[in-house]
PDB file of C-alpha atoms in Angstrom:
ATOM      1  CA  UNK S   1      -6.757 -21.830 -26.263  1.00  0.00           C
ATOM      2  CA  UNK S   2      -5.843 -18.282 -26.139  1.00  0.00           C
ATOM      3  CA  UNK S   3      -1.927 -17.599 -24.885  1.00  0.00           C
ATOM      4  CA  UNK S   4      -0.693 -15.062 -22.216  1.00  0.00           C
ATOM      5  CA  UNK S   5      -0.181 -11.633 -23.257  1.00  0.00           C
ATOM      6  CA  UNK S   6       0.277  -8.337 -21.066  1.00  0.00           C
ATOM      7  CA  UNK S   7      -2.572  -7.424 -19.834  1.00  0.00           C
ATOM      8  CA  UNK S   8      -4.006  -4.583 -17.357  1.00  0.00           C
ATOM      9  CA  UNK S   9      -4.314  -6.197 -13.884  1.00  0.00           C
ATOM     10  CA  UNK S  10      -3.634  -3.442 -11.199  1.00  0.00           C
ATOM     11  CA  UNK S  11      -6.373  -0.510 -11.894  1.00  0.00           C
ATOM     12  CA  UNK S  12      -4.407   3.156 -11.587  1.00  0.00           C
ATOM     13  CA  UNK S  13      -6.613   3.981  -8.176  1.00  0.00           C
ATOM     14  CA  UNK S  14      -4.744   0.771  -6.619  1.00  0.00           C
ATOM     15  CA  UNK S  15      -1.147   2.148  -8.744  1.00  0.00           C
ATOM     16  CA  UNK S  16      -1.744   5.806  -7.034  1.00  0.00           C
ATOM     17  CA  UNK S  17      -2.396   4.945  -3.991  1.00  0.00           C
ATOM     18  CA  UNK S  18       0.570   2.184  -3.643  1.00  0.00           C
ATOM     19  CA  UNK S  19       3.086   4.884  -4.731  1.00  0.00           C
ATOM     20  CA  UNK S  20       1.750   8.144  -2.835  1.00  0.00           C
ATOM     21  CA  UNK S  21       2.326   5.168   0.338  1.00  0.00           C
ATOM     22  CA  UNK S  22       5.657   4.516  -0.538  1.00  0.00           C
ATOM     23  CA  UNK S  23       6.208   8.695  -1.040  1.00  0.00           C
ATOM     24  CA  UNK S  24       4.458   9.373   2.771  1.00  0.00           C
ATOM     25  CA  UNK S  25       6.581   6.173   4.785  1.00  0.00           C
ATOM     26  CA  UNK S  26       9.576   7.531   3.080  1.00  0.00           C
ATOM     27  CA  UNK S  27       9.241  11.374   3.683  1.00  0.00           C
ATOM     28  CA  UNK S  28       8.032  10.554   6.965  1.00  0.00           C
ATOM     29  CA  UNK S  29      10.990   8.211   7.946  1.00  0.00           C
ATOM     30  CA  UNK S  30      13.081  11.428   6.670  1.00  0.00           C
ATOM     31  CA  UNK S  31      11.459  13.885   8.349  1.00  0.00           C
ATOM     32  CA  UNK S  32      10.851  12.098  11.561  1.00  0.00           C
ATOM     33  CA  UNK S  33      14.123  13.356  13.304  1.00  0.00           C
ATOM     34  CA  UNK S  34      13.483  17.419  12.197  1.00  0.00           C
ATOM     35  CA  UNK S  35      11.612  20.390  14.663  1.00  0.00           C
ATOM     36  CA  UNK S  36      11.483  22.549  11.731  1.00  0.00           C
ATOM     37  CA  UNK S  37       9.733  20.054   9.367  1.00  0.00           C
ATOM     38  CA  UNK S  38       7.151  18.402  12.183  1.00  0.00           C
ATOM     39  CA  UNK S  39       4.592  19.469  10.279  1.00  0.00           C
ATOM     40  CA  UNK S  40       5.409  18.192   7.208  1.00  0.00           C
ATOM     41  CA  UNK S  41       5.645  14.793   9.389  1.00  0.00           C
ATOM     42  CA  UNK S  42       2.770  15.062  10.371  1.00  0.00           C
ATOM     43  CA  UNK S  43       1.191  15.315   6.840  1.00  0.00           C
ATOM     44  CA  UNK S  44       3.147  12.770   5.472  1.00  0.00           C
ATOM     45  CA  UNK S  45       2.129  10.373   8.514  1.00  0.00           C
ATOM     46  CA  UNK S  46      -1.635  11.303   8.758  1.00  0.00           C
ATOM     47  CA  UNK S  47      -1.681  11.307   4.676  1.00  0.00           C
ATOM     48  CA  UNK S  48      -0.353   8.061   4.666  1.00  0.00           C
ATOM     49  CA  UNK S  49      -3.380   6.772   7.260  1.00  0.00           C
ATOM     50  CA  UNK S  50      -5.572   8.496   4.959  1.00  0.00           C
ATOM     51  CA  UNK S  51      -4.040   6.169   1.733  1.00  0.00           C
ATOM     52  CA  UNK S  52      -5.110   3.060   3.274  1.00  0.00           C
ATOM     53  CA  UNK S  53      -8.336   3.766   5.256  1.00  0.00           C
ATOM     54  CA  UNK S  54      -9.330   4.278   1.097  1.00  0.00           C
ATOM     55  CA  UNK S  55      -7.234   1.286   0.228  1.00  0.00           C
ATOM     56  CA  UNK S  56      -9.838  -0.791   2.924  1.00  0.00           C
ATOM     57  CA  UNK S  57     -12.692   0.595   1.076  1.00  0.00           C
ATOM     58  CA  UNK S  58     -11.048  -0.332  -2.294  1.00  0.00           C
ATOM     59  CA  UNK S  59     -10.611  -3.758  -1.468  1.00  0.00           C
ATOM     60  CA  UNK S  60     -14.469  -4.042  -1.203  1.00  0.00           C
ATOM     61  CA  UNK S  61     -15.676  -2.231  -3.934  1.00  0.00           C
ATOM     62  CA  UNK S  62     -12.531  -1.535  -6.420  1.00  0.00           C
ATOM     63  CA  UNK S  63     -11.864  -3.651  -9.683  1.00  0.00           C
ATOM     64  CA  UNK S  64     -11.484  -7.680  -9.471  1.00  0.00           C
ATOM     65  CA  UNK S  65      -7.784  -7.897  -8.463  1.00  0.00           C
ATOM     66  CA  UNK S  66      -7.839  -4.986  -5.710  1.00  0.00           C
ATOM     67  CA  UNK S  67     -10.540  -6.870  -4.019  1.00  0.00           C
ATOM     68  CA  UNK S  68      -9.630  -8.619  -0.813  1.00  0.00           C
ATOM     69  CA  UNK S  69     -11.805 -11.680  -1.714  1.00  0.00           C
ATOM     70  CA  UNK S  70      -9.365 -12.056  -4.810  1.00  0.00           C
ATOM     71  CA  UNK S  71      -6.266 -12.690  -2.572  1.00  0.00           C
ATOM     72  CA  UNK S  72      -7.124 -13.391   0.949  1.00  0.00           C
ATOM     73  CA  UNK S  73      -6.674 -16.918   1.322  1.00  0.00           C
ATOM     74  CA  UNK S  74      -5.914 -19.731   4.032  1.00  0.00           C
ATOM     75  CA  UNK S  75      -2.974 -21.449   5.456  1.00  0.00           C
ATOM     76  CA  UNK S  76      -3.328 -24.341   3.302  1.00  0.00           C
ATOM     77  CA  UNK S  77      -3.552 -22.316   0.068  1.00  0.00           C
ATOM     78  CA  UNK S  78      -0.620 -19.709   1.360  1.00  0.00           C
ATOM     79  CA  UNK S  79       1.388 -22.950   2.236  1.00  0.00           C
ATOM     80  CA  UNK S  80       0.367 -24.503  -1.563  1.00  0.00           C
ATOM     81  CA  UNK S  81       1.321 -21.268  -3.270  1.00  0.00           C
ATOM     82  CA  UNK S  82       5.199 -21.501  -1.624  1.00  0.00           C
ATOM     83  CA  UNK S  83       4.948 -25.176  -2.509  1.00  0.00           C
ATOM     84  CA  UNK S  84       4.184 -24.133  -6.051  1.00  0.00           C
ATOM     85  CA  UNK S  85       6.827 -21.439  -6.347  1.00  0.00           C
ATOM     86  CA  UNK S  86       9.429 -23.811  -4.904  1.00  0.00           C
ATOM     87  CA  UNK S  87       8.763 -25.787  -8.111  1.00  0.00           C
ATOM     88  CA  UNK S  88       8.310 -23.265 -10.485  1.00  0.00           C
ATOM     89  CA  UNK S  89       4.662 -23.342 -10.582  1.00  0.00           C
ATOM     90  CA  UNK S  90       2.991 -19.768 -11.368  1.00  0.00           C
ATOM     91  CA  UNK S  91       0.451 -18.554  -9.714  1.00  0.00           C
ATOM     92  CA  UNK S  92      -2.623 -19.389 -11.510  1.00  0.00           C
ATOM     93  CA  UNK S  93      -4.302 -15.525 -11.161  1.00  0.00           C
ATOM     94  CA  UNK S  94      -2.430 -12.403 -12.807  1.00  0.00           C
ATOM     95  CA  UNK S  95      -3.489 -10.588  -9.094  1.00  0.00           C
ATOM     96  CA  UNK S  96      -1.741 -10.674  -5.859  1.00  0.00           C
ATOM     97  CA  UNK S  97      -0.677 -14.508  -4.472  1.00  0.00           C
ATOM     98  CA  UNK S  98      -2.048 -15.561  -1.347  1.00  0.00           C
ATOM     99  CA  UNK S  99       1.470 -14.597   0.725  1.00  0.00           C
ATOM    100  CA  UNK S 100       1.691 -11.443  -1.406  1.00  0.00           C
ATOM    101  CA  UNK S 101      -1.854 -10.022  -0.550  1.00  0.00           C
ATOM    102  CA  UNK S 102      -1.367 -11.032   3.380  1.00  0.00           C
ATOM    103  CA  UNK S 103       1.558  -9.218   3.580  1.00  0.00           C
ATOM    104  CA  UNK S 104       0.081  -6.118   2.040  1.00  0.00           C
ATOM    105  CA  UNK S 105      -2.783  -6.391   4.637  1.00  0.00           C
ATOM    106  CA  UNK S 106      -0.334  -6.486   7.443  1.00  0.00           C
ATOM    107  CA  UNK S 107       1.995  -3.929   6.295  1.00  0.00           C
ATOM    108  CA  UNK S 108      -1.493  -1.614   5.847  1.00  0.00           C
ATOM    109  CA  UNK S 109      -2.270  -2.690   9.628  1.00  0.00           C
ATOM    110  CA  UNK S 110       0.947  -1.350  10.867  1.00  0.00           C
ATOM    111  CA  UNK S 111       0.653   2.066   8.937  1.00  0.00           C
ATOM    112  CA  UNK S 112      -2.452   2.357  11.127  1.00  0.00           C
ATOM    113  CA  UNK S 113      -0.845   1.632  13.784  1.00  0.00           C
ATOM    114  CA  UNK S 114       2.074   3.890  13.228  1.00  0.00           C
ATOM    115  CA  UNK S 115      -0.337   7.028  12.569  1.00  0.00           C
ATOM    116  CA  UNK S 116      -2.867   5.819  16.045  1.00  0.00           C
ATOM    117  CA  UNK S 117       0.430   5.955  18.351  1.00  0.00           C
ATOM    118  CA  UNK S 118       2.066   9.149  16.595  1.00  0.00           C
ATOM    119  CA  UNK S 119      -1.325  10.946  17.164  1.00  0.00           C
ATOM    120  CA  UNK S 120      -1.429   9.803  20.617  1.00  0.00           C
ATOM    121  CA  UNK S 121       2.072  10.977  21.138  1.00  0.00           C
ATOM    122  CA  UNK S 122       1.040  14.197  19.661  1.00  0.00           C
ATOM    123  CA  UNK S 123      -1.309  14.299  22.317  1.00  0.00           C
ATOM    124  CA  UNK S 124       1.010  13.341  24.958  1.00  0.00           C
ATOM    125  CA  UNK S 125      -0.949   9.934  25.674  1.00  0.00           C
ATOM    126  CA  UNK S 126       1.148   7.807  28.609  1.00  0.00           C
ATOM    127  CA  UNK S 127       4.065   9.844  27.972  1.00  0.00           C
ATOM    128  CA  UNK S 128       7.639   9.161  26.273  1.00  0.00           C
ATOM    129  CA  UNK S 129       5.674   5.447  26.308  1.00  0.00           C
ATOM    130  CA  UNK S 130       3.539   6.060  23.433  1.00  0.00           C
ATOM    131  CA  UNK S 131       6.762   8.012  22.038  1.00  0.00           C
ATOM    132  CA  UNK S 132       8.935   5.073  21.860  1.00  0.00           C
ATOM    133  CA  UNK S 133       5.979   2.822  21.023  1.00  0.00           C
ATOM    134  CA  UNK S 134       5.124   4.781  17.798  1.00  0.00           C
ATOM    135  CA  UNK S 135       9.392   4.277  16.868  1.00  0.00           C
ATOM    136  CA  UNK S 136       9.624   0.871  17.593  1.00  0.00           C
ATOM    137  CA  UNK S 137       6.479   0.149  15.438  1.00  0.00           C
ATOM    138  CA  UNK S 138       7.738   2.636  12.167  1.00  0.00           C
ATOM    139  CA  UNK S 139      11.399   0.810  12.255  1.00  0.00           C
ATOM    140  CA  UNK S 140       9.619  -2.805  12.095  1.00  0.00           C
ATOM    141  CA  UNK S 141       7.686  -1.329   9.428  1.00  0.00           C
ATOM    142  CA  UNK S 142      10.693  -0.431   7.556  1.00  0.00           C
ATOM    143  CA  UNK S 143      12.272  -4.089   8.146  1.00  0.00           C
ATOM    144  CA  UNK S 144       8.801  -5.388   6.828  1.00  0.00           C
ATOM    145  CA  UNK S 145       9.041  -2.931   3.531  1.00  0.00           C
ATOM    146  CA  UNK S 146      12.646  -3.982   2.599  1.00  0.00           C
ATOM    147  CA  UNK S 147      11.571  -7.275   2.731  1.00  0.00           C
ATOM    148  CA  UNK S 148       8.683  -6.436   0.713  1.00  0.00           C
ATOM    149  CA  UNK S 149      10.804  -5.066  -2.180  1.00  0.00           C
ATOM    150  CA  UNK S 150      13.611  -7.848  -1.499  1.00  0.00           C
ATOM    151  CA  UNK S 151      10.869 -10.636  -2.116  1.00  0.00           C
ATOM    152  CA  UNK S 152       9.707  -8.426  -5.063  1.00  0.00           C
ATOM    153  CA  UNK S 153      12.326  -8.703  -6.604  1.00  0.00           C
ATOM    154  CA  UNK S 154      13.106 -12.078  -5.919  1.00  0.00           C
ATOM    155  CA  UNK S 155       9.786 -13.650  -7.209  1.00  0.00           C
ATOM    156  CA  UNK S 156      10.165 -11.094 -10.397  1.00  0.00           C
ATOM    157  CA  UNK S 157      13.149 -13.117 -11.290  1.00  0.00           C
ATOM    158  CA  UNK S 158      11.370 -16.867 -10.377  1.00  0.00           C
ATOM    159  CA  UNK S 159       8.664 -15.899 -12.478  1.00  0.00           C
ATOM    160  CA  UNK S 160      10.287 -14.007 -15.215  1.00  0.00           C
ATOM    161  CA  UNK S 161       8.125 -11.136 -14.888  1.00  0.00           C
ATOM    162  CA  UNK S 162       9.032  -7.313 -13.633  1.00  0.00           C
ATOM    163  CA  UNK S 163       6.530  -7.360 -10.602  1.00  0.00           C
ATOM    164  CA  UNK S 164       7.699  -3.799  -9.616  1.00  0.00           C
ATOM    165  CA  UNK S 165       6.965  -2.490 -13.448  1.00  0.00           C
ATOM    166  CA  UNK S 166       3.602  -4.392 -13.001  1.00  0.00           C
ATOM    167  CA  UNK S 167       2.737  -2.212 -10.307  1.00  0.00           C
ATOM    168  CA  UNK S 168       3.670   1.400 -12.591  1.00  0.00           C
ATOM    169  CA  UNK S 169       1.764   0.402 -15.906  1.00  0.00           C
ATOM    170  CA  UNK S 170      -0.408  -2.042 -14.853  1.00  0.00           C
ATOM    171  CA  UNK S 171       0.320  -5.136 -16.585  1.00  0.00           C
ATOM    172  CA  UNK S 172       0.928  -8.743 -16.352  1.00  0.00           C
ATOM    173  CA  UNK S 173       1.535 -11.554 -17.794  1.00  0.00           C
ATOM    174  CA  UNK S 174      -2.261 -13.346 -18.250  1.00  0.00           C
ATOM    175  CA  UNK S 175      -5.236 -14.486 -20.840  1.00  0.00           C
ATOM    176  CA  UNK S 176      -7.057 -11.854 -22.271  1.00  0.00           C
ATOM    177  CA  UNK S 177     -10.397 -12.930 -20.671  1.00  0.00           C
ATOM    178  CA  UNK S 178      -8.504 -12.217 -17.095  1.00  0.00           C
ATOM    179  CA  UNK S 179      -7.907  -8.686 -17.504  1.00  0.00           C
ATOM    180  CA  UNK S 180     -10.100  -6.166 -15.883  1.00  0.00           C
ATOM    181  CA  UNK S 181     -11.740  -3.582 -18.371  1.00  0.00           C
ATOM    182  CA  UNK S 182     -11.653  -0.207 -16.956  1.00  0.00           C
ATOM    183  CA  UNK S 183      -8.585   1.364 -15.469  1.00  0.00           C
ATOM    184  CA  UNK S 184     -10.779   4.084 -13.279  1.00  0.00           C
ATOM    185  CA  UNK S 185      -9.309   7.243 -14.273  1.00  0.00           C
ATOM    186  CA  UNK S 186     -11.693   9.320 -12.403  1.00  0.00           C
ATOM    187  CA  UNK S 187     -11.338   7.522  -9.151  1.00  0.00           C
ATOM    188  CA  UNK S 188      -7.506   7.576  -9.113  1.00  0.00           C
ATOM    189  CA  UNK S 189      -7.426  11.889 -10.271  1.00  0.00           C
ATOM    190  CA  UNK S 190      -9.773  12.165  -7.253  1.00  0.00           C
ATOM    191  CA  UNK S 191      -7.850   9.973  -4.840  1.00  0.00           C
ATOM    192  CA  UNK S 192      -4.787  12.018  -5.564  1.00  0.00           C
ATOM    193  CA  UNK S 193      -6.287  15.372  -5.991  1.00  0.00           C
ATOM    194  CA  UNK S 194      -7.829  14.536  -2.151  1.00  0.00           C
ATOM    195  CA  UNK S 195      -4.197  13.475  -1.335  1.00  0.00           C
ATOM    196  CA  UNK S 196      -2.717  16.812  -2.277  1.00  0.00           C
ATOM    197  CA  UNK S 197      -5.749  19.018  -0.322  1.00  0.00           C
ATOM    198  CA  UNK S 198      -5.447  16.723   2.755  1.00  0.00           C
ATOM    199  CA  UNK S 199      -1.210  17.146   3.115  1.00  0.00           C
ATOM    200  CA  UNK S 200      -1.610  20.982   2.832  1.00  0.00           C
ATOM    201  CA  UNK S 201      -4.462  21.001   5.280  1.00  0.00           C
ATOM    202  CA  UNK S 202      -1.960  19.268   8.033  1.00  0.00           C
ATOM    203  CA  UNK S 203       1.008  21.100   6.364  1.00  0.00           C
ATOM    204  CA  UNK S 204      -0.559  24.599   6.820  1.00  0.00           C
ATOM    205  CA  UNK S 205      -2.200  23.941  10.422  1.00  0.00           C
ATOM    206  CA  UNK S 206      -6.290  24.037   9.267  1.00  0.00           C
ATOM    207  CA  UNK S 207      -6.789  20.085  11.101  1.00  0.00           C
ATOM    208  CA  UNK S 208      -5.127  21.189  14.910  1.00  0.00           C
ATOM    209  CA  UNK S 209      -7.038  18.002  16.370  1.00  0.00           C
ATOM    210  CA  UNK S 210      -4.301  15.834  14.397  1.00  0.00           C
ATOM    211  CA  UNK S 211      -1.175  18.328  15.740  1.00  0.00           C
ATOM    212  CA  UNK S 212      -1.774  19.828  18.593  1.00  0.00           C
TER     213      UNK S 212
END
């Protein structure tokens, strides 16, 4: 029986994208307060939008663990898995645990959310309404990532395994018959190469549907 070993689980499309997200909530959160850097807001908010709309298409057709059918489960197997880590049970797959992958779903949801009412409140949609709508929304978003890195960390120290490193080179703890084979290079230069042209298109002013 072959014996866990590291092993490449999280493909560097599904690596880019999860840190360019954390780079556009946080420089958006920063910049949210400034006149002189709305527009670099607004690049960092619409970018961000951008991230997961190809994040939803990577969970259909990316590598086995970035797939939504590889994580989205039901109550009974979310409420197994926390029954499991309460007794020091590992998940069985390398990829994201049932809780895990539901939370990333939701905290994707709200990011769409976030940029939908900040657009409409560019566009002046039912007033200071949509204005304090699209505040409320980013500052439960930021509860929701704390906890996110707060139960990171937390479950890297139950299972004796950087989760947070996992998600920079890759790798996991698994068999060598559960790793995926191709890291998709090309995919990942072109997701961030589209990343860079879409910010300075906002930045500059060339996309005035999204800002004005």
């Amino acid at each position: 029986m072959s014996e866990k070993q590291a092993i490449l689980v999280w493909d560097v499309p599904t690596r880019v994208f999860h840190w360019l997200l954390v780079l556009c909530f946080a420089g958006a959160w920063l910049t949210s307060e400034s006149e002189r850097l709305q527009m670099i807001h607004y690049a960092f908010g619409y970018s961000a939008v951008a991230l997961v709309l190809f994040r939803l298409v990577w969970g259909f057709v990316g590598t086995k663990y970035a797939r939504f059918t590889q994580f989205l489960r039901g109550p009974n197997e979310m409420a197994g898995h926390i029954k499991s880590v309460l007794s020091s049970h590992q998940h069985s797959s390398p990829g994201h645990n049932p809780v895990g992958g539901i939370v990333m779903v939701g905290l994707m949801l709200i990011i769409l959310l976030i940029g939908l009412t900040g657009y409409w409140s560019v566009k002046e949609f039912l007033g200071d309404f949509m204005s304090e709508a699209h505040e409320a929304i980013a500052s439960i978003a930021l509860g929701l990532a704390i906890l996110h890195i707060a139960a990171a960390v937390i479950m890297s120290l139950l299972q004796k395994e950087n989760l947070i490193r996992a998600m920079v080179n890759g790798k996991k703890q698994g068999l060598p018959e559960q790793a995926i084979r191709f890291p998709q290079y090309l995919i990942a230069f072109l997701l961030a190469l589209g990343w860079v042209y879409f910010f300075y298109l906002v930045v500059s002013g060339s996309l005035p549907v999204l800002t004005q």
